[in-house]
Amino acid sequence: MSASIDQHSHSVPVATSDIQHIPGERGLPLLGHLPELLRNPRGLRARMHDTYGPVFKTRVLGQWTVNLNGVDALQMVMQDREHNFSSEQGWDHTIGKLFKRGLMLLDFDEHRYHRRILQTAFKSDALAHYLDSMQQVARQSFATWSEQSTLRVYPAIKQLALDNAAVAFLGIELDARADSLNQAFIDTVTASLAVVRWPIPGLAYQRGLKGRALLHEFFASQIAERRTKDASDMFTLLCQASNDDGEAFSDEDIINHMIFLLMAAHDTVTSSLTIAIHGLAAHPQWQERLRAENAAVGDGPLDFAQLDQLEQTGWLFNEALRLWGPVPLLPRRALRAFQFADVEIPANTQIAISPDSAHYDASVWSNPTAFDPERFSPARAEHKQHAFAFCPYGGGAHKCIGMRFAQMLAKVVLREFVTTFDCTLTDGYALDMQPLPIPKPRDGLPVRITRR
């Protein structure tokens, strides 16, 4: 099977235009809904839903997308029992060249084959190894944060996450080489939102392609050594991983998966941890609750078995994920015609679903716009009212393979943060989010910190 994967080629067809019966709008000439989508995708979705119902179409740069809203839409598309919704074809036109053949851009049997091998890097023994480096990197980062009275949270967490990826994922020292790889990775992610998608020198898309090329070169130069190296970083584990039949990844498979995993495990958790710290700063009683929880666990480094004891820390991180999920829109391509909410949607239609459409559903969540981590407590368990009421990690076959890794990193960082600092928002602060490609505060979220 590996040989057929290495020779894989796929031509994504043009989406159908046979959707005139579906309500919606063309938006602005040429741009369509692009400006509104970049500025406020949540507001665009809510406005269109209120006007047209749970199924409506939008247009961006000439490409029509049919949007499906609500928990039932999320369940239908994510579970995909009939293999009707292609993730590969859904994502290809935006990130296909930058994160090609990453796990999110594979479908069905091929996706399952790759995922089984990738699971090696996310088993409990591997996560326990990453935990040690996570705590070390967090302590080193917080030592530099202590020198500041006002911290811009987003860039600080971003650097922490990059440093953690260099150690846990790549197994390299935090030096100039790590800095150059980090910048290449940042350029690759930034290019995913580029409007001009031609390799024009000086523009974001070209920088992204160059960043990917640098990452490709780094991984390719290391694979032969890593296949026999005695180490427990994620890169080395993937070089040596195989399935039950002894099939291993090709060199190109490893490169593609590592570039994708860096993106998936870095920018998403950076976004969510930033929102979690905003919640702590805006609601200082939660700083005290998390400190009390951590005091009960005890001082010193965490071991893997202690993570489950940080229950309220998990509630708070989940609430950050609910309020500002790291992936606001999930594209798919319908391979066959289907029906949703009594609307016929033809084959080959580009569709999109949104976790926000569940996370802000007032029929599921009490006061859904409010910050309220206790909604995840066993006593309330609002997230269990529907199988897809809470789905920041996706669901079905494509549920995030790094979910436990993200939860672990979040608990480490939040534990170290509340036991090291008191934090408050600056006077009159109002959170202003840039929603795409992954949500982040436009100003980086400045908070006042004092060392405890």
CSV table of C-alpha atoms in Angstrom, one decimal:
chain,number,residue,atom,x,y,z
A,1,MET,CA,0.0,0.0,0.0
A,2,SER,CA,2.9,2.4,0.7
A,3,ALA,CA,4.0,2.3,-2.9
A,4,SER,CA,0.6,3.3,-4.1
A,5,ILE,CA,0.5,6.2,-1.6
A,6,ASP,CA,3.9,7.5,-2.8
A,7,GLN,CA,2.6,7.6,-6.4
A,8,HIS,CA,-0.6,9.3,-5.4
A,9,SER,CA,-2.0,12.0,-7.6
A,10,HIS,CA,-5.3,13.7,-7.5
A,11,SER,CA,-7.0,16.3,-9.6
A,12,VAL,CA,-9.7,18.2,-7.8
A,13,PRO,CA,-12.7,18.9,-10.0
A,14,VAL,CA,-14.4,22.2,-10.2
A,15,ALA,CA,-17.3,22.6,-7.8
A,16,THR,CA,-20.7,22.4,-9.4
A,17,SER,CA,-22.7,25.5,-10.2
A,18,ASP,CA,-26.0,23.7,-10.1
A,19,ILE,CA,-27.1,25.2,-6.8
A,20,GLN,CA,-29.4,28.0,-7.9
A,21,HIS,CA,-32.2,26.6,-5.9
A,22,ILE,CA,-30.2,27.1,-2.7
A,23,PRO,CA,-30.8,30.5,-1.0
A,24,GLY,CA,-27.9,32.9,-0.5
A,25,GLU,CA,-26.1,35.9,-1.9
A,26,ARG,CA,-23.4,36.7,-4.4
A,27,GLY,CA,-21.7,39.3,-2.2
A,28,LEU,CA,-19.4,42.0,-3.6
A,29,PRO,CA,-18.3,41.9,-7.3
A,30,LEU,CA,-15.3,39.6,-7.7
A,31,LEU,CA,-14.6,39.4,-3.9
A,32,GLY,CA,-18.0,38.0,-3.0
A,33,HIS,CA,-18.2,37.5,0.8
A,34,LEU,CA,-14.4,37.5,1.3
A,35,PRO,CA,-14.1,40.9,3.2
A,36,GLU,CA,-17.0,39.9,5.6
A,37,LEU,CA,-15.6,36.4,6.0
A,38,LEU,CA,-12.1,37.7,7.0
A,39,ARG,CA,-13.5,40.3,9.3
A,40,ASN,CA,-16.3,38.4,11.0
A,41,PRO,CA,-17.1,34.8,9.8
A,42,ARG,CA,-19.3,34.2,12.9
A,43,GLY,CA,-21.4,37.3,12.2
A,44,LEU,CA,-21.7,36.3,8.5
A,45,ARG,CA,-22.9,32.8,9.4
A,46,ALA,CA,-25.4,34.2,11.9
A,47,ARG,CA,-26.7,36.8,9.5
A,48,MET,CA,-27.1,34.3,6.7
A,49,HIS,CA,-28.7,31.7,9.0
A,50,ASP,CA,-31.2,34.2,10.3
A,51,THR,CA,-32.1,35.3,6.8
A,52,TYR,CA,-32.1,32.0,4.9
A,53,GLY,CA,-32.2,29.2,7.4
A,54,PRO,CA,-29.7,26.4,8.2
A,55,VAL,CA,-28.7,25.9,4.5
A,56,PHE,CA,-27.4,28.8,2.5
A,57,LYS,CA,-24.7,29.6,0.0
A,58,THR,CA,-21.9,32.1,0.0
A,59,ARG,CA,-19.3,33.1,-2.6
A,60,VAL,CA,-15.6,33.9,-2.3
A,61,LEU,CA,-13.5,34.8,-5.3
A,62,GLY,CA,-15.9,33.1,-7.7
A,63,GLN,CA,-16.2,29.9,-5.6
A,64,TRP,CA,-19.6,29.0,-4.2
A,65,THR,CA,-19.9,27.2,-0.9
A,66,VAL,CA,-23.0,25.7,0.6
A,67,ASN,CA,-23.0,26.2,4.4
A,68,LEU,CA,-24.8,23.7,6.7
A,69,ASN,CA,-25.5,24.8,10.2
A,70,GLY,CA,-26.3,23.2,13.6
A,71,VAL,CA,-25.4,20.1,15.6
A,72,ASP,CA,-27.1,17.7,13.1
A,73,ALA,CA,-25.1,19.1,10.2
A,74,LEU,CA,-21.9,18.6,12.2
A,75,GLN,CA,-22.9,15.0,13.0
A,76,MET,CA,-23.9,14.1,9.5
A,77,VAL,CA,-20.7,15.5,7.8
A,78,MET,CA,-18.2,14.5,10.5
A,79,GLN,CA,-19.5,10.9,11.0
A,80,ASP,CA,-19.9,10.5,7.2
A,81,ARG,CA,-21.1,7.0,7.4
A,82,GLU,CA,-21.5,6.7,3.6
A,83,HIS,CA,-18.1,8.3,2.8
A,84,ASN,CA,-19.7,11.1,0.9
A,85,PHE,CA,-17.7,14.1,2.2
A,86,SER,CA,-14.1,14.5,1.0
A,87,SER,CA,-11.8,16.4,3.4
A,88,GLU,CA,-9.0,16.3,0.9
A,89,GLN,CA,-11.0,18.0,-1.9
A,90,GLY,CA,-12.5,20.4,0.7
A,91,TRP,CA,-9.2,21.7,1.9
A,92,ASP,CA,-7.0,21.3,-1.3
A,93,HIS,CA,-7.7,24.7,-2.9
A,94,THR,CA,-6.6,26.6,0.2
A,95,ILE,CA,-3.8,24.6,1.8
A,96,GLY,CA,-3.1,21.8,-0.5
A,97,LYS,CA,0.3,23.1,-1.8
A,98,LEU,CA,1.4,24.2,1.7
A,99,PHE,CA,0.4,21.2,3.8
A,100,LYS,CA,0.0,18.6,1.0
A,101,ARG,CA,-0.8,15.1,2.0
A,102,GLY,CA,-1.1,15.9,5.7
A,103,LEU,CA,-3.6,13.8,7.6
A,104,MET,CA,-6.4,16.3,7.2
A,105,LEU,CA,-6.0,16.1,3.4
A,106,LEU,CA,-6.4,12.3,3.2
A,107,ASP,CA,-9.7,10.5,2.8
A,108,PHE,CA,-11.3,7.1,3.8
A,109,ASP,CA,-9.0,4.0,3.5
A,110,GLU,CA,-5.9,6.0,2.8
A,111,HIS,CA,-6.6,8.3,5.8
A,112,ARG,CA,-7.2,5.3,8.1
A,113,TYR,CA,-3.9,3.6,6.9
A,114,HIS,CA,-1.9,6.8,7.7
A,115,ARG,CA,-3.6,7.5,10.9
A,116,ARG,CA,-2.9,4.0,12.3
A,117,ILE,CA,0.8,4.5,11.8
A,118,LEU,CA,0.7,8.1,13.2
A,119,GLN,CA,-1.0,6.8,16.4
A,120,THR,CA,2.5,5.6,17.5
A,121,ALA,CA,3.5,9.2,18.2
A,122,PHE,CA,0.4,9.8,20.3
A,123,LYS,CA,0.3,6.8,22.6
A,124,SER,CA,0.5,7.3,26.3
A,125,ASP,CA,4.2,6.4,26.6
A,126,ALA,CA,5.1,8.9,23.9
A,127,LEU,CA,2.9,11.6,25.6
A,128,ALA,CA,4.5,10.9,28.9
A,129,HIS,CA,7.9,11.7,27.3
A,130,TYR,CA,6.6,14.9,25.8
A,131,LEU,CA,5.3,15.9,29.2
A,132,ASP,CA,8.8,16.2,30.6
A,133,SER,CA,10.0,18.6,27.8
A,134,MET,CA,6.7,20.6,28.0
A,135,GLN,CA,7.3,21.4,31.6
A,136,GLN,CA,10.9,22.3,31.1
A,137,VAL,CA,10.1,24.6,28.2
A,138,ALA,CA,7.2,26.3,30.1
A,139,ARG,CA,9.5,27.0,33.1
A,140,GLN,CA,12.2,28.5,30.8
A,141,SER,CA,9.6,30.7,29.0
A,142,PHE,CA,8.1,31.9,32.3
A,143,ALA,CA,11.5,33.0,33.5
A,144,THR,CA,11.7,35.5,30.6
A,145,TRP,CA,8.1,36.6,31.1
A,146,SER,CA,8.9,37.6,34.7
A,147,GLU,CA,11.0,40.4,33.4
A,148,GLN,CA,7.9,42.1,32.0
A,149,SER,CA,5.1,44.0,33.8
A,150,THR,CA,2.8,43.8,30.7
A,151,LEU,CA,2.8,40.7,28.7
A,152,ARG,CA,1.5,40.3,25.2
A,153,VAL,CA,0.1,36.8,25.6
A,154,TYR,CA,-0.4,35.6,22.1
A,155,PRO,CA,3.2,36.1,20.8
A,156,ALA,CA,4.5,34.8,24.2
A,157,ILE,CA,2.5,31.6,24.0
A,158,LYS,CA,3.3,31.3,20.3
A,159,GLN,CA,7.0,31.3,21.1
A,160,LEU,CA,6.5,28.8,23.9
A,161,ALA,CA,4.6,26.5,21.6
A,162,LEU,CA,7.3,26.8,18.9
A,163,ASP,CA,10.0,26.0,21.4
A,164,ASN,CA,8.0,23.1,22.7
A,165,ALA,CA,7.6,21.8,19.2
A,166,ALA,CA,11.3,22.1,18.5
A,167,VAL,CA,12.1,19.9,21.5
A,168,ALA,CA,9.1,17.5,21.7
A,169,PHE,CA,8.4,17.2,17.9
A,170,LEU,CA,11.8,17.6,16.4
A,171,GLY,CA,14.2,16.7,19.2
A,172,ILE,CA,16.6,19.7,18.6
A,173,GLU,CA,18.1,22.3,20.9
A,174,LEU,CA,16.6,25.7,21.2
A,175,ASP,CA,19.2,27.5,19.0
A,176,ALA,CA,19.5,29.5,15.8
A,177,ARG,CA,18.5,26.4,13.8
A,178,ALA,CA,15.3,26.1,15.8
A,179,ASP,CA,14.6,29.9,15.1
A,180,SER,CA,15.0,29.5,11.4
A,181,LEU,CA,12.7,26.5,11.3
A,182,ASN,CA,10.2,28.3,13.4
A,183,GLN,CA,10.1,31.3,11.0
A,184,ALA,CA,9.7,28.9,8.0
A,185,PHE,CA,6.8,27.3,9.7
A,186,ILE,CA,5.2,30.7,10.5
A,187,ASP,CA,5.6,31.8,6.9
A,188,THR,CA,3.9,28.5,5.7
A,189,VAL,CA,0.9,29.0,8.0
A,190,THR,CA,0.5,32.7,7.1
A,191,ALA,CA,0.4,31.8,3.4
A,192,SER,CA,-2.7,29.7,3.9
A,193,LEU,CA,-4.8,32.9,4.1
A,194,ALA,CA,-3.1,34.7,1.2
A,195,VAL,CA,-5.5,36.2,-1.3
A,196,VAL,CA,-3.0,36.2,-4.1
A,197,ARG,CA,-2.1,32.6,-4.5
A,198,TRP,CA,0.6,32.7,-7.1
A,199,PRO,CA,4.4,32.5,-6.3
A,200,ILE,CA,5.1,36.2,-6.7
A,201,PRO,CA,8.3,37.3,-5.0
A,202,GLY,CA,7.8,39.3,-1.8
A,203,LEU,CA,4.2,38.2,-1.3
A,204,ALA,CA,2.9,36.0,1.5
A,205,TYR,CA,2.2,32.9,-0.7
A,206,GLN,CA,5.7,32.9,-2.1
A,207,ARG,CA,7.2,33.2,1.4
A,208,GLY,CA,5.0,30.3,2.5
A,209,LEU,CA,6.2,28.1,-0.4
A,210,LYS,CA,9.8,28.9,0.5
A,211,GLY,CA,9.1,28.2,4.1
A,212,ARG,CA,7.7,24.8,3.2
A,213,ALA,CA,10.7,24.1,1.0
A,214,LEU,CA,13.1,24.8,3.9
A,215,LEU,CA,11.1,22.5,6.2
A,216,HIS,CA,11.1,19.8,3.5
A,217,GLU,CA,14.9,20.1,3.2
A,218,PHE,CA,15.4,19.9,7.0
A,219,PHE,CA,13.3,16.8,7.4
A,220,ALA,CA,14.7,15.1,4.3
A,221,SER,CA,18.3,15.6,5.5
A,222,GLN,CA,17.5,13.9,8.9
A,223,ILE,CA,15.4,10.9,8.0
A,224,ALA,CA,18.1,8.3,7.4
A,225,GLU,CA,19.7,9.1,10.8
A,226,ARG,CA,16.4,9.2,12.6
A,227,ARG,CA,15.4,5.7,11.3
A,228,THR,CA,18.0,4.2,13.6
A,229,LYS,CA,18.4,6.8,16.3
A,230,ASP,CA,17.5,6.0,19.9
A,231,ALA,CA,15.2,8.9,20.8
A,232,SER,CA,11.6,9.6,21.7
A,233,ASP,CA,10.8,12.9,19.9
A,234,MET,CA,7.9,12.7,17.5
A,235,PHE,CA,10.0,13.0,14.3
A,236,THR,CA,12.2,10.0,15.3
A,237,LEU,CA,9.1,8.0,16.3
A,238,LEU,CA,7.5,8.6,12.9
A,239,CYS,CA,10.7,7.6,11.1
A,240,GLN,CA,10.6,4.3,12.9
A,241,ALA,CA,6.8,3.7,13.1
A,242,SER,CA,5.0,0.9,11.4
A,243,ASN,CA,1.6,-0.8,11.4
A,244,ASP,CA,0.7,-4.3,12.4
A,245,ASP,CA,1.8,-5.6,9.0
A,246,GLY,CA,5.2,-3.9,9.3
A,247,GLU,CA,4.4,-1.2,6.7
A,248,ALA,CA,6.3,2.1,7.4
A,249,PHE,CA,6.0,5.6,6.0
A,250,SER,CA,8.1,6.6,3.0
A,251,ASP,CA,10.4,9.6,3.4
A,252,GLU,CA,7.9,11.8,1.6
A,253,ASP,CA,5.1,10.6,3.9
A,254,ILE,CA,7.2,11.5,7.0
A,255,ILE,CA,8.0,15.0,5.6
A,256,ASN,CA,4.4,15.8,4.8
A,257,HIS,CA,3.1,14.6,8.1
A,258,MET,CA,5.7,16.4,10.1
A,259,ILE,CA,5.0,19.7,8.4
A,260,PHE,CA,1.2,19.3,8.9
A,261,LEU,CA,1.5,18.2,12.5
A,262,LEU,CA,3.6,21.2,13.4
A,263,MET,CA,0.8,23.4,12.1
A,264,ALA,CA,-2.0,21.4,13.8
A,265,ALA,CA,-0.3,21.2,17.2
A,266,HIS,CA,1.1,24.7,17.3
A,267,ASP,CA,-1.2,27.4,16.1
A,268,THR,CA,-4.4,25.8,17.3
A,269,VAL,CA,-3.2,25.4,20.9
A,270,THR,CA,-1.6,28.9,20.8
A,271,SER,CA,-5.0,30.4,20.0
A,272,SER,CA,-6.9,28.4,22.6
A,273,LEU,CA,-4.4,29.0,25.4
A,274,THR,CA,-4.5,32.7,24.7
A,275,ILE,CA,-8.2,32.7,25.1
A,276,ALA,CA,-7.9,30.7,28.3
A,277,ILE,CA,-5.5,33.3,29.8
A,278,HIS,CA,-7.9,36.0,28.8
A,279,GLY,CA,-10.6,34.2,30.8
A,280,LEU,CA,-8.3,34.0,33.8
A,281,ALA,CA,-7.4,37.7,33.6
A,282,ALA,CA,-11.1,38.7,33.1
A,283,HIS,CA,-12.3,36.4,35.9
A,284,PRO,CA,-9.7,36.3,38.6
A,285,GLN,CA,-11.7,34.0,40.8
A,286,TRP,CA,-10.7,31.3,38.3
A,287,GLN,CA,-7.0,32.0,39.0
A,288,GLU,CA,-7.7,31.1,42.7
A,289,ARG,CA,-9.7,28.0,41.8
A,290,LEU,CA,-6.9,26.7,39.6
A,291,ARG,CA,-4.3,27.5,42.2
A,292,ALA,CA,-6.3,25.6,44.8
A,293,GLU,CA,-6.6,22.6,42.4
A,294,ASN,CA,-2.9,22.6,41.8
A,295,ALA,CA,-2.0,22.9,45.5
A,296,ALA,CA,-4.1,19.7,46.0
A,297,VAL,CA,-2.0,17.9,43.3
A,298,GLY,CA,1.2,19.0,45.0
A,299,ASP,CA,4.4,20.9,44.1
A,300,GLY,CA,7.0,19.9,41.6
A,301,PRO,CA,6.8,18.5,38.1
A,302,LEU,CA,3.6,16.7,37.1
A,303,ASP,CA,3.7,13.0,36.2
A,304,PHE,CA,1.4,11.7,33.5
A,305,ALA,CA,-1.0,10.1,36.0
A,306,GLN,CA,-1.6,13.5,37.7
A,307,LEU,CA,-3.0,15.2,34.6
A,308,ASP,CA,-6.5,13.9,35.2
A,309,GLN,CA,-6.5,15.5,38.7
A,310,LEU,CA,-6.5,19.0,37.0
A,311,GLU,CA,-10.2,18.7,36.3
A,312,GLN,CA,-11.1,22.4,36.6
A,313,THR,CA,-8.1,23.4,34.5
A,314,GLY,CA,-9.7,21.2,31.8
A,315,TRP,CA,-13.0,22.9,32.2
A,316,LEU,CA,-11.5,26.3,31.7
A,317,PHE,CA,-9.5,25.2,28.6
A,318,ASN,CA,-12.7,23.6,27.1
A,319,GLU,CA,-14.5,26.8,27.6
A,320,ALA,CA,-11.8,28.7,25.7
A,321,LEU,CA,-12.2,26.1,22.9
A,322,ARG,CA,-15.9,26.6,22.9
A,323,LEU,CA,-15.8,30.4,22.8
A,324,TRP,CA,-13.1,30.6,20.1
A,325,GLY,CA,-12.6,27.3,18.5
A,326,PRO,CA,-9.3,27.1,16.7
A,327,VAL,CA,-10.9,26.1,13.3
A,328,PRO,CA,-14.0,28.2,12.7
A,329,LEU,CA,-14.9,26.6,9.4
A,330,LEU,CA,-14.5,23.0,8.1
A,331,PRO,CA,-14.7,22.6,4.3
A,332,ARG,CA,-15.7,19.4,2.5
A,333,ARG,CA,-16.6,18.4,-1.0
A,334,ALA,CA,-19.7,16.3,-1.5
A,335,LEU,CA,-18.9,13.3,-3.7
A,336,ARG,CA,-22.6,12.4,-4.2
A,337,ALA,CA,-25.9,14.3,-4.0
A,338,PHE,CA,-27.4,14.4,-0.5
A,339,GLN,CA,-30.2,16.1,1.4
A,340,PHE,CA,-30.1,18.2,4.6
A,341,ALA,CA,-32.9,20.2,6.2
A,342,ASP,CA,-35.1,19.3,3.2
A,343,VAL,CA,-32.7,20.9,0.8
A,344,GLU,CA,-31.2,18.9,-2.1
A,345,ILE,CA,-27.5,19.5,-2.5
A,346,PRO,CA,-26.0,18.1,-5.7
A,347,ALA,CA,-22.8,16.1,-6.1
A,348,ASN,CA,-19.5,17.9,-6.3
A,349,THR,CA,-20.7,20.8,-4.2
A,350,GLN,CA,-18.2,22.6,-2.0
A,351,ILE,CA,-19.7,22.7,1.5
A,352,ALA,CA,-18.7,24.1,4.9
A,353,ILE,CA,-19.7,23.3,8.5
A,354,SER,CA,-18.9,25.4,11.6
A,355,PRO,CA,-18.3,24.2,15.1
A,356,ASP,CA,-19.5,27.7,16.2
A,357,SER,CA,-23.0,26.8,15.0
A,358,ALA,CA,-23.1,24.2,17.8
A,359,HIS,CA,-20.9,26.0,20.4
A,360,TYR,CA,-23.3,29.0,20.4
A,361,ASP,CA,-26.5,27.1,20.2
A,362,ALA,CA,-28.8,28.5,22.9
A,363,SER,CA,-30.9,25.3,22.8
A,364,VAL,CA,-27.7,23.4,24.0
A,365,TRP,CA,-25.8,25.9,26.1
A,366,SER,CA,-27.1,28.1,28.8
A,367,ASN,CA,-26.1,31.8,28.1
A,368,PRO,CA,-23.8,30.7,25.3
A,369,THR,CA,-21.9,34.0,24.9
A,370,ALA,CA,-20.8,34.0,28.6
A,371,PHE,CA,-17.5,32.7,30.0
A,372,ASP,CA,-18.6,29.8,32.3
A,373,PRO,CA,-16.2,26.9,32.6
A,374,GLU,CA,-18.6,25.1,35.1
A,375,ARG,CA,-20.8,24.2,32.2
A,376,PHE,CA,-18.3,21.4,31.6
A,377,SER,CA,-18.6,20.1,35.2
A,378,PRO,CA,-20.2,16.7,35.9
A,379,ALA,CA,-23.1,18.4,37.6
A,380,ARG,CA,-24.0,20.4,34.5
A,381,ALA,CA,-22.4,18.6,31.6
A,382,GLU,CA,-23.9,20.8,28.9
A,383,HIS,CA,-21.4,19.5,26.4
A,384,LYS,CA,-23.1,16.1,26.6
A,385,GLN,CA,-26.5,17.2,25.5
A,386,HIS,CA,-25.7,16.2,21.9
A,387,ALA,CA,-22.9,14.1,20.5
A,388,PHE,CA,-21.7,17.1,18.5
A,389,ALA,CA,-22.6,19.9,20.9
A,390,PHE,CA,-18.8,20.3,21.6
A,391,CYS,CA,-16.5,19.5,18.8
A,392,PRO,CA,-13.4,21.8,18.7
A,393,TYR,CA,-11.3,18.8,17.8
A,394,GLY,CA,-13.7,17.8,14.9
A,395,GLY,CA,-15.3,14.3,15.0
A,396,GLY,CA,-15.6,11.0,13.3
A,397,ALA,CA,-12.6,9.6,11.4
A,398,HIS,CA,-11.0,13.0,11.2
A,399,LYS,CA,-11.2,13.8,14.9
A,400,CYS,CA,-7.9,15.5,15.9
A,401,ILE,CA,-5.2,12.9,16.5
A,402,GLY,CA,-3.3,15.4,18.7
A,403,MET,CA,-6.3,16.1,21.0
A,404,ARG,CA,-4.6,14.5,24.1
A,405,PHE,CA,-1.3,16.3,23.3
A,406,ALA,CA,-3.1,19.7,23.2
A,407,GLN,CA,-5.0,19.0,26.5
A,408,MET,CA,-1.8,18.0,28.1
A,409,LEU,CA,0.1,21.1,27.0
A,410,ALA,CA,-2.8,23.3,28.0
A,411,LYS,CA,-2.8,21.9,31.6
A,412,VAL,CA,1.0,22.2,31.9
A,413,VAL,CA,1.0,25.9,30.7
A,414,LEU,CA,-2.1,26.9,32.8
A,415,ARG,CA,-0.7,25.2,35.9
A,416,GLU,CA,2.6,26.9,35.6
A,417,PHE,CA,1.0,30.2,34.7
A,418,VAL,CA,-1.4,30.5,37.7
A,419,THR,CA,1.2,29.3,40.2
A,420,THR,CA,3.8,31.8,38.9
A,421,PHE,CA,1.8,34.9,38.1
A,422,ASP,CA,-1.2,37.0,39.1
A,423,CYS,CA,-2.7,38.6,36.0
A,424,THR,CA,-5.2,41.3,35.2
A,425,LEU,CA,-6.5,43.0,32.1
A,426,THR,CA,-5.5,46.6,31.3
A,427,ASP,CA,-8.2,49.2,32.2
A,428,GLY,CA,-11.2,49.2,29.9
A,429,TYR,CA,-9.8,46.3,27.8
A,430,ALA,CA,-12.1,44.7,25.2
A,431,LEU,CA,-11.1,41.6,23.3
A,432,ASP,CA,-10.9,42.1,19.5
A,433,MET,CA,-10.3,38.9,17.6
A,434,GLN,CA,-8.9,38.3,14.1
A,435,PRO,CA,-11.0,35.2,13.4
A,436,LEU,CA,-9.1,33.6,10.4
A,437,PRO,CA,-7.2,31.5,9.6
A,438,ILE,CA,-6.9,30.6,13.3
A,439,PRO,CA,-8.4,33.1,15.9
A,440,LYS,CA,-6.0,35.4,17.6
A,441,PRO,CA,-6.3,38.8,19.4
A,442,ARG,CA,-5.5,41.6,17.0
A,443,ASP,CA,-3.4,43.3,19.7
A,444,GLY,CA,-1.8,40.2,21.0
A,445,LEU,CA,-3.8,40.4,24.3
A,446,PRO,CA,-1.8,42.6,26.7
A,447,VAL,CA,-2.2,41.6,30.3
A,448,ARG,CA,-0.6,42.9,33.5
A,449,ILE,CA,1.4,40.2,35.3
A,450,THR,CA,3.1,40.2,38.7
A,451,ARG,CA,5.2,37.3,40.0
A,452,ARG,CA,3.7,35.5,43.0
